[in-house]
Structure formats: structure tokens, C-alpha cells
Amino acid sequence: MEESDNVAVLDVAREGEERDRARRLLAAPHRLRSFFAPRSVALVGASDGSGWARFIMESLATSGFDGPLRLVHPTRPEAFGRATVPSLRALDEPVDLAFVLAPTHAVEAVLTDAAAAGIHNVVVLASGYGDGGGEQGRELERRLVDRAVELDITLLGPNCLGFVNAQAGVAPFGLHITPPLRRGPVGIVLQSGALTSNVLAFARAHGIGIRLLTSMGNEAVITAADVIEHLVEDADTRVIGLFLESVRDPQRFAALAQRAREVGKPIVALKVGRSPAGQAAALAHTGAVAGDDAVVAAAFRQFGVIRVSSLEELLITAGLFGSGQAPTGRRMGVVTASGGACDIIADRSADEGIEIVEFAEATTARLREVLPPFASARNPLDVTGVILADRTTAEANLGDAALNAVAADPGVDFVFNMLALPAAQPPDPSVPERRIADVAAAMGRSPVPVVNFSATCSDVSEYGGSLLDRHDLHLVAGIEFGMTAIGHAIRWHESRRVLGGRAAPPPPARGALLDGQAVDGPLPDGPWSEARARDLAAANGVPVVPAELVTDADAAVAAAERFGGPVALKVCSADIAHKSDIGGVALDVSGPEAVRAAFARVLDAGRDATPDVEGVLVSPMRTGGTELFVGVTVDPSFGPVLAVGLGGVFIEVLHDVSLRVLPVDAPIHPAEVVAMLGELRGAAVLAGARGTRPVDVDAVAEAIVRLAECARSLGPALRTVEINPLWVDGAQVAALDVLVVTGGRE
């Protein structure tokens, strides 16, 4: 690349950074507070023939919006039986928000009119920008951002259907909303417009109240991260739900997740778009085991973000957190009217790691006083169908007496309580109404959270919903989703305690690299020779097995004699990443003649593959112990990712690996590495399986932290740094094979 090309690339980068800084100012939390709560709205491009305009007007009415609604059309004097004005400039006073339905070619002119009219908040429906996939569309979107910055306009979209702010009673939204719109503490950000109405319908059917729901469109000015930041700071939001097609700014996303965790707001995310990227033509194992989706899962877990696999799971989990009844402990008491439900709950609790505890003697005694003689006073508790079928028993509040007893048990952290709602108002509503009132009273007295659930994920009837609303109760939809949501809640609280208690360690001393440049010269573009890779690792404090680089058989014999035992010989060349594949490795070699023969064999194998051979590495054999795999590769979204696993079949076939995104400004914490080792399916091997000594996990963690810092020291040149295997015998740790790849990325 010529120097002039470098300058041009730098200029483009600076221009992009300046554009992003200006964009961020337009989408700051104080700007979004007013953006998402407009008291007056203008609809630009409103006409009787526009389905979008009709939907937006209907949605505003459904939300209860009663502020001024002005219709704008350049040629039609009337729309929907109301007078229009030809442009935003013709308004007698500015509105808080303009929803622009104009075609793509006219959008910039509408923005100019908006600024002239004193309007600084705009939603743009038009597509054909970056969503088109071509350079022309991307350039059009860059111009749109520049124009918004120039005019001081906060813009949602383009290619956006708008938003619903149930709390503020305003919904400039381009799809149908089934009334009534439920208000509540759940904020939802969707990188999909068409799903928005489905999300609203499901939330309504299951009593999940929405604070703010927004589609994002192309995120030209307002991004998903901006809305997350707004919701983190919003006092009326308890939980944040996300539907993500991509994570555009992983570093900011991680910082926002940490902030949300600190203030006690869970983030529940459905991330779609799985791919096997990184598995093809990998120079190392790391790229194959750290595929895109695996990295996303690891990153979310690391950031304390709850990852779910469906919209239903997203909404039900968010609804549980929003109810204020999310459990924090694992000991569960169960109250049902079904033995079958008890069996399902017992199985699902095992899946989620939830303990169904034995009731205390006092609890059992209280239950025996109220239960039918044929019922068993044990956990999970089946108060039997008599509570539903027998009016006398129902009026005696058997279920509520049982709930009171279980909630008071000293060994219970929360109660999972089955609540049956009528599909329609019965002729005598006194029994179900008193039943719901008594459950609410029991929850008010309970020292632990009570999670009410239905047996299946069926819609709550209008009458059933009115009973819940009257007493401010929440019903989790079904045993399956309910247990999943509870598991998410418990793990989130546990991770919050763990992640919040880790202080960053001091950074290890840097070794062979400084500011991304090797001390002894420029970094190679491609794989390093193993000799140089070993030097890099050792200089950064990674324990490496001793080795000598030799160029003739006599030197190989002398090196073997100095090591005093069986040795390994490996051809050394930057052109040969997988030495064993070409016969360039000889193991467990003893005696001068055997060393000479092995030297000649591996050297010839290397020279048959490439003329660029540095020589042969001779190192002592390490036997017994346990072999680990450690590698750092670069994910296109999240940056450097650390992969840790057991060697051999565990990594080759089972892909038993744990991943972490490396911190940007501090070393990974050794405790995090210890946790990674504990996550492996084969973790029991580290405890000393099959006659091996138990692994000193602290010593291993220290070596892995050093390797991670070694990789980070390569800066933007990093592609892969890998040890395979990392040999461990008790407290002895040594890298037996080191691979380093640097340079440009495709």
C-alpha cells in the first residue's frame, strides 16, 4: 500500500469517528427522553391511500394519545377527513415529532423543512439506504446522517416502523396494535419492525406490561445501544428485552450491560443469525471452536446478559423480572393442584439446577391440618383437584392456607404457585375473586417471592386478566417457560454477585512486544516460525518447555544429551503450521542414532514442503499429566477471544471449550479463567482422573492470563496465538507447542 493510500484510509477513519461522535450527541439519553415522549406529532406524507398513515393514526389512538396531530402532504389538501398543510414549514407551531412517510428521494428535503420549522425529532419510514446492501444506499445513508447532524435532528430509522411508549400514552407506529395497550416496566428494543406487533400481542395476552417498545430500522442516528442506555437510565424501566440481529459496537454493549447490572436491570436478549464462520481454512483450532454464535453466547454470559432462544422465552422472562417476584435463591417450594404438574416441575427443576427442598416439620404439621386426608404434605405439594371441584373446599381457601404455610417455610427461597384463572366470568364470581384476593394477601405477607404460574402457555382471558390487574398480580405463562424464566433469574442474580465482586488484577509485565511492534523487527504477515513464537510467549511470562533450534544431526544429539532423556524433534518453519500433517514431528526419541535418524526424517519432511526451513527444534518429552488447549483468536465483532479446553479428543471431536471475550483495558481476571476451566464438560479430568495428579488450576490460570496478555500485546496485528498442548502435571505447567499468526485479515 502506498503512503498516499495510508493517508486516505486514515482520513476516512477520522471522518467516521467524527460522524459517530456527532451522531452520539443527537442520541444522548436526555435527547431520547423527549424523543420517545412527544406531546405533538406531525405525519408527513399522510393520505387516504397510505396504509402506513392509517396504521400510525390508529396506533396513536390506541395508545390514548390526545395531543395535537398534524397531517402534512405537498399536494392533497385533506386526508382522513382532516385538513393538511403542504409542508412542515407551514405549521403554525413546531411539533415534538415528525413521522416521515415521504419517498427516499424526498427525505432530505423534509429534514430541511423540519429544521426550519423548529422540529428536532424525526422517524423515517423510507427504505433503500444501507438496507439495500449496495454502496449507493450506504452513501445515501451517510449523507442522511451528515444532514441530521448538520440540522440537529434526532432521527430513528430509516426503514423504521416507529415506536410504542405505553407509559407516555403515545405510539407513532406503522402496524396494527390490538387494544388495550398494557403499561408496565419492560423496555424492548427490536432490530426488526415486522415482529413488533407480534411482540405486543403476546405481551398483551400474557399480562406483560410495556414501558417502551421500539423498532430500530437501519440505526443511522439512534442505535440499539443508544436506546439501551436510555432504558438503563429510565427510572420506570425494570428490565430490558432485546431482539438482535447484530451487535454493532461490542465494547459499548459490554459497558452498557455492566451499567445495567450495577443498577439492577437485567438485559434479556434473543440474538439471531447463527453461522459457522471461522471454521473453514483455519490455521489453528481456535478459529474452528470459537465460531460466531459460540462467541456471542460466551460474551453475553460474560457481560451478564441473559440469552434466550425464542420471543416467548424473551417476553416471559422479562415479564417475570418486571413483576418484582424474580427469585434470587435456588431452594423452591411448590404449590399445585395437580400431581402431573408436580412431576413436570420436578424434572424441569433438575434441568435448571433448582432444589426442591424438604419442608420443615412445622410446615408439614400446618399442611396436614388443612389438606385432605389422602393428600401428601411434601414438596412439591399437590393440594389435589378437590380444591377445584369441591365448592366447600374452595370456599375454605385450602390453596391459600397451603401457600401461606409453604411461603413461611424457613428452608424455601421462593414459591412456585399454580394459579388457575377462569376463561370467563362464572355466574357466581365470588369464589374466584376471593381466591385471587387471598393469593394477593398471602404474597403480601410472604417473606419470599411467590411466582404464580399457569399449567400451559395459554392466553389469559379478558376476565382472568381483570382479576390479576385488580390485585396487581403477574402470571407466568406455563410450567416450561416459567421454570426457564426462573432459572434465568437465579443465574442472573448469581452472576451479578460474582461479576460485581471481581477487582481487576494489575496488568502483567509486557515482554517481547511494545505498542504492537516486536522489539527485534516488524511483525510477519502470516504464521511465525515456532522458534520465534516460543520466544514471544516466554518473553511474556508464559512457561514454555525448553528447546534448542539445531541445523545438523550432531547438534541435535548434543541437545538431546543435555536434556538427558527422551526428546521430541519438530521441523521449524513459518510456512508449516501443522507439522505433524507432513511428518515433521518425531516423539519420544532416545539414543544418539535414533536422534540422528529422527532429525534427518523431520528435516527432509520440512524441506519437501517448503525451502524456507530454519532447522529442527529439540525439546525434552513431557509425559503423564494433563494436556490443555489454549488459544486467542479475533472475532470480527467482539475482538480477541480466549478459548480454553482439554486437549486430545475433547477439543478435536467434542469441541469441549470455554470462551471469553478479552477485556479491552485490563487483563482477564485469573478467577475468570478458573471459572472457564470449571465450565468444561471434562472438568473432572482436572481433579486427577485415571491416575493423574490433580491440576493446580491457579498455576494454569496464571499461565493462561499471561498468554492472553501476550496475544493482546500484538495489537491490531493479532490473528491467532495458540498453545496446543499446554502440559500440566500438578503445579508444573509448560507450553509444548506455540503457534502465532499476525498480519492483515481477509
PDB file of N, CA and C in Angstrom, residues 400 503 523 677:
ATOM      1  N   ASP A 400     -54.945 -21.334  49.574  1.00  0.00           N
ATOM      2  CA  ASP A 400     -54.286 -20.184  50.180  1.00  0.00           C
ATOM      3  C   ASP A 400     -53.647 -20.546  51.517  1.00  0.00           C
ATOM      4  N   ALA A 503     -12.330  -7.562  41.315  1.00  0.00           N
ATOM      5  CA  ALA A 503     -11.498  -6.398  41.011  1.00  0.00           C
ATOM      6  C   ALA A 503     -10.456  -6.813  39.984  1.00  0.00           C
ATOM      7  N   LEU A 523       6.456  -7.159  12.497  1.00  0.00           N
ATOM      8  CA  LEU A 523       5.734  -8.414  12.665  1.00  0.00           C
ATOM      9  C   LEU A 523       5.514  -9.081  11.315  1.00  0.00           C
ATOM     10  N   LEU A 677     -12.331 -23.054  33.234  1.00  0.00           N
ATOM     11  CA  LEU A 677     -11.932 -24.452  33.377  1.00  0.00           C
ATOM     12  C   LEU A 677     -13.057 -25.272  34.012  1.00  0.00           C
TER      13      LEU A 677
END
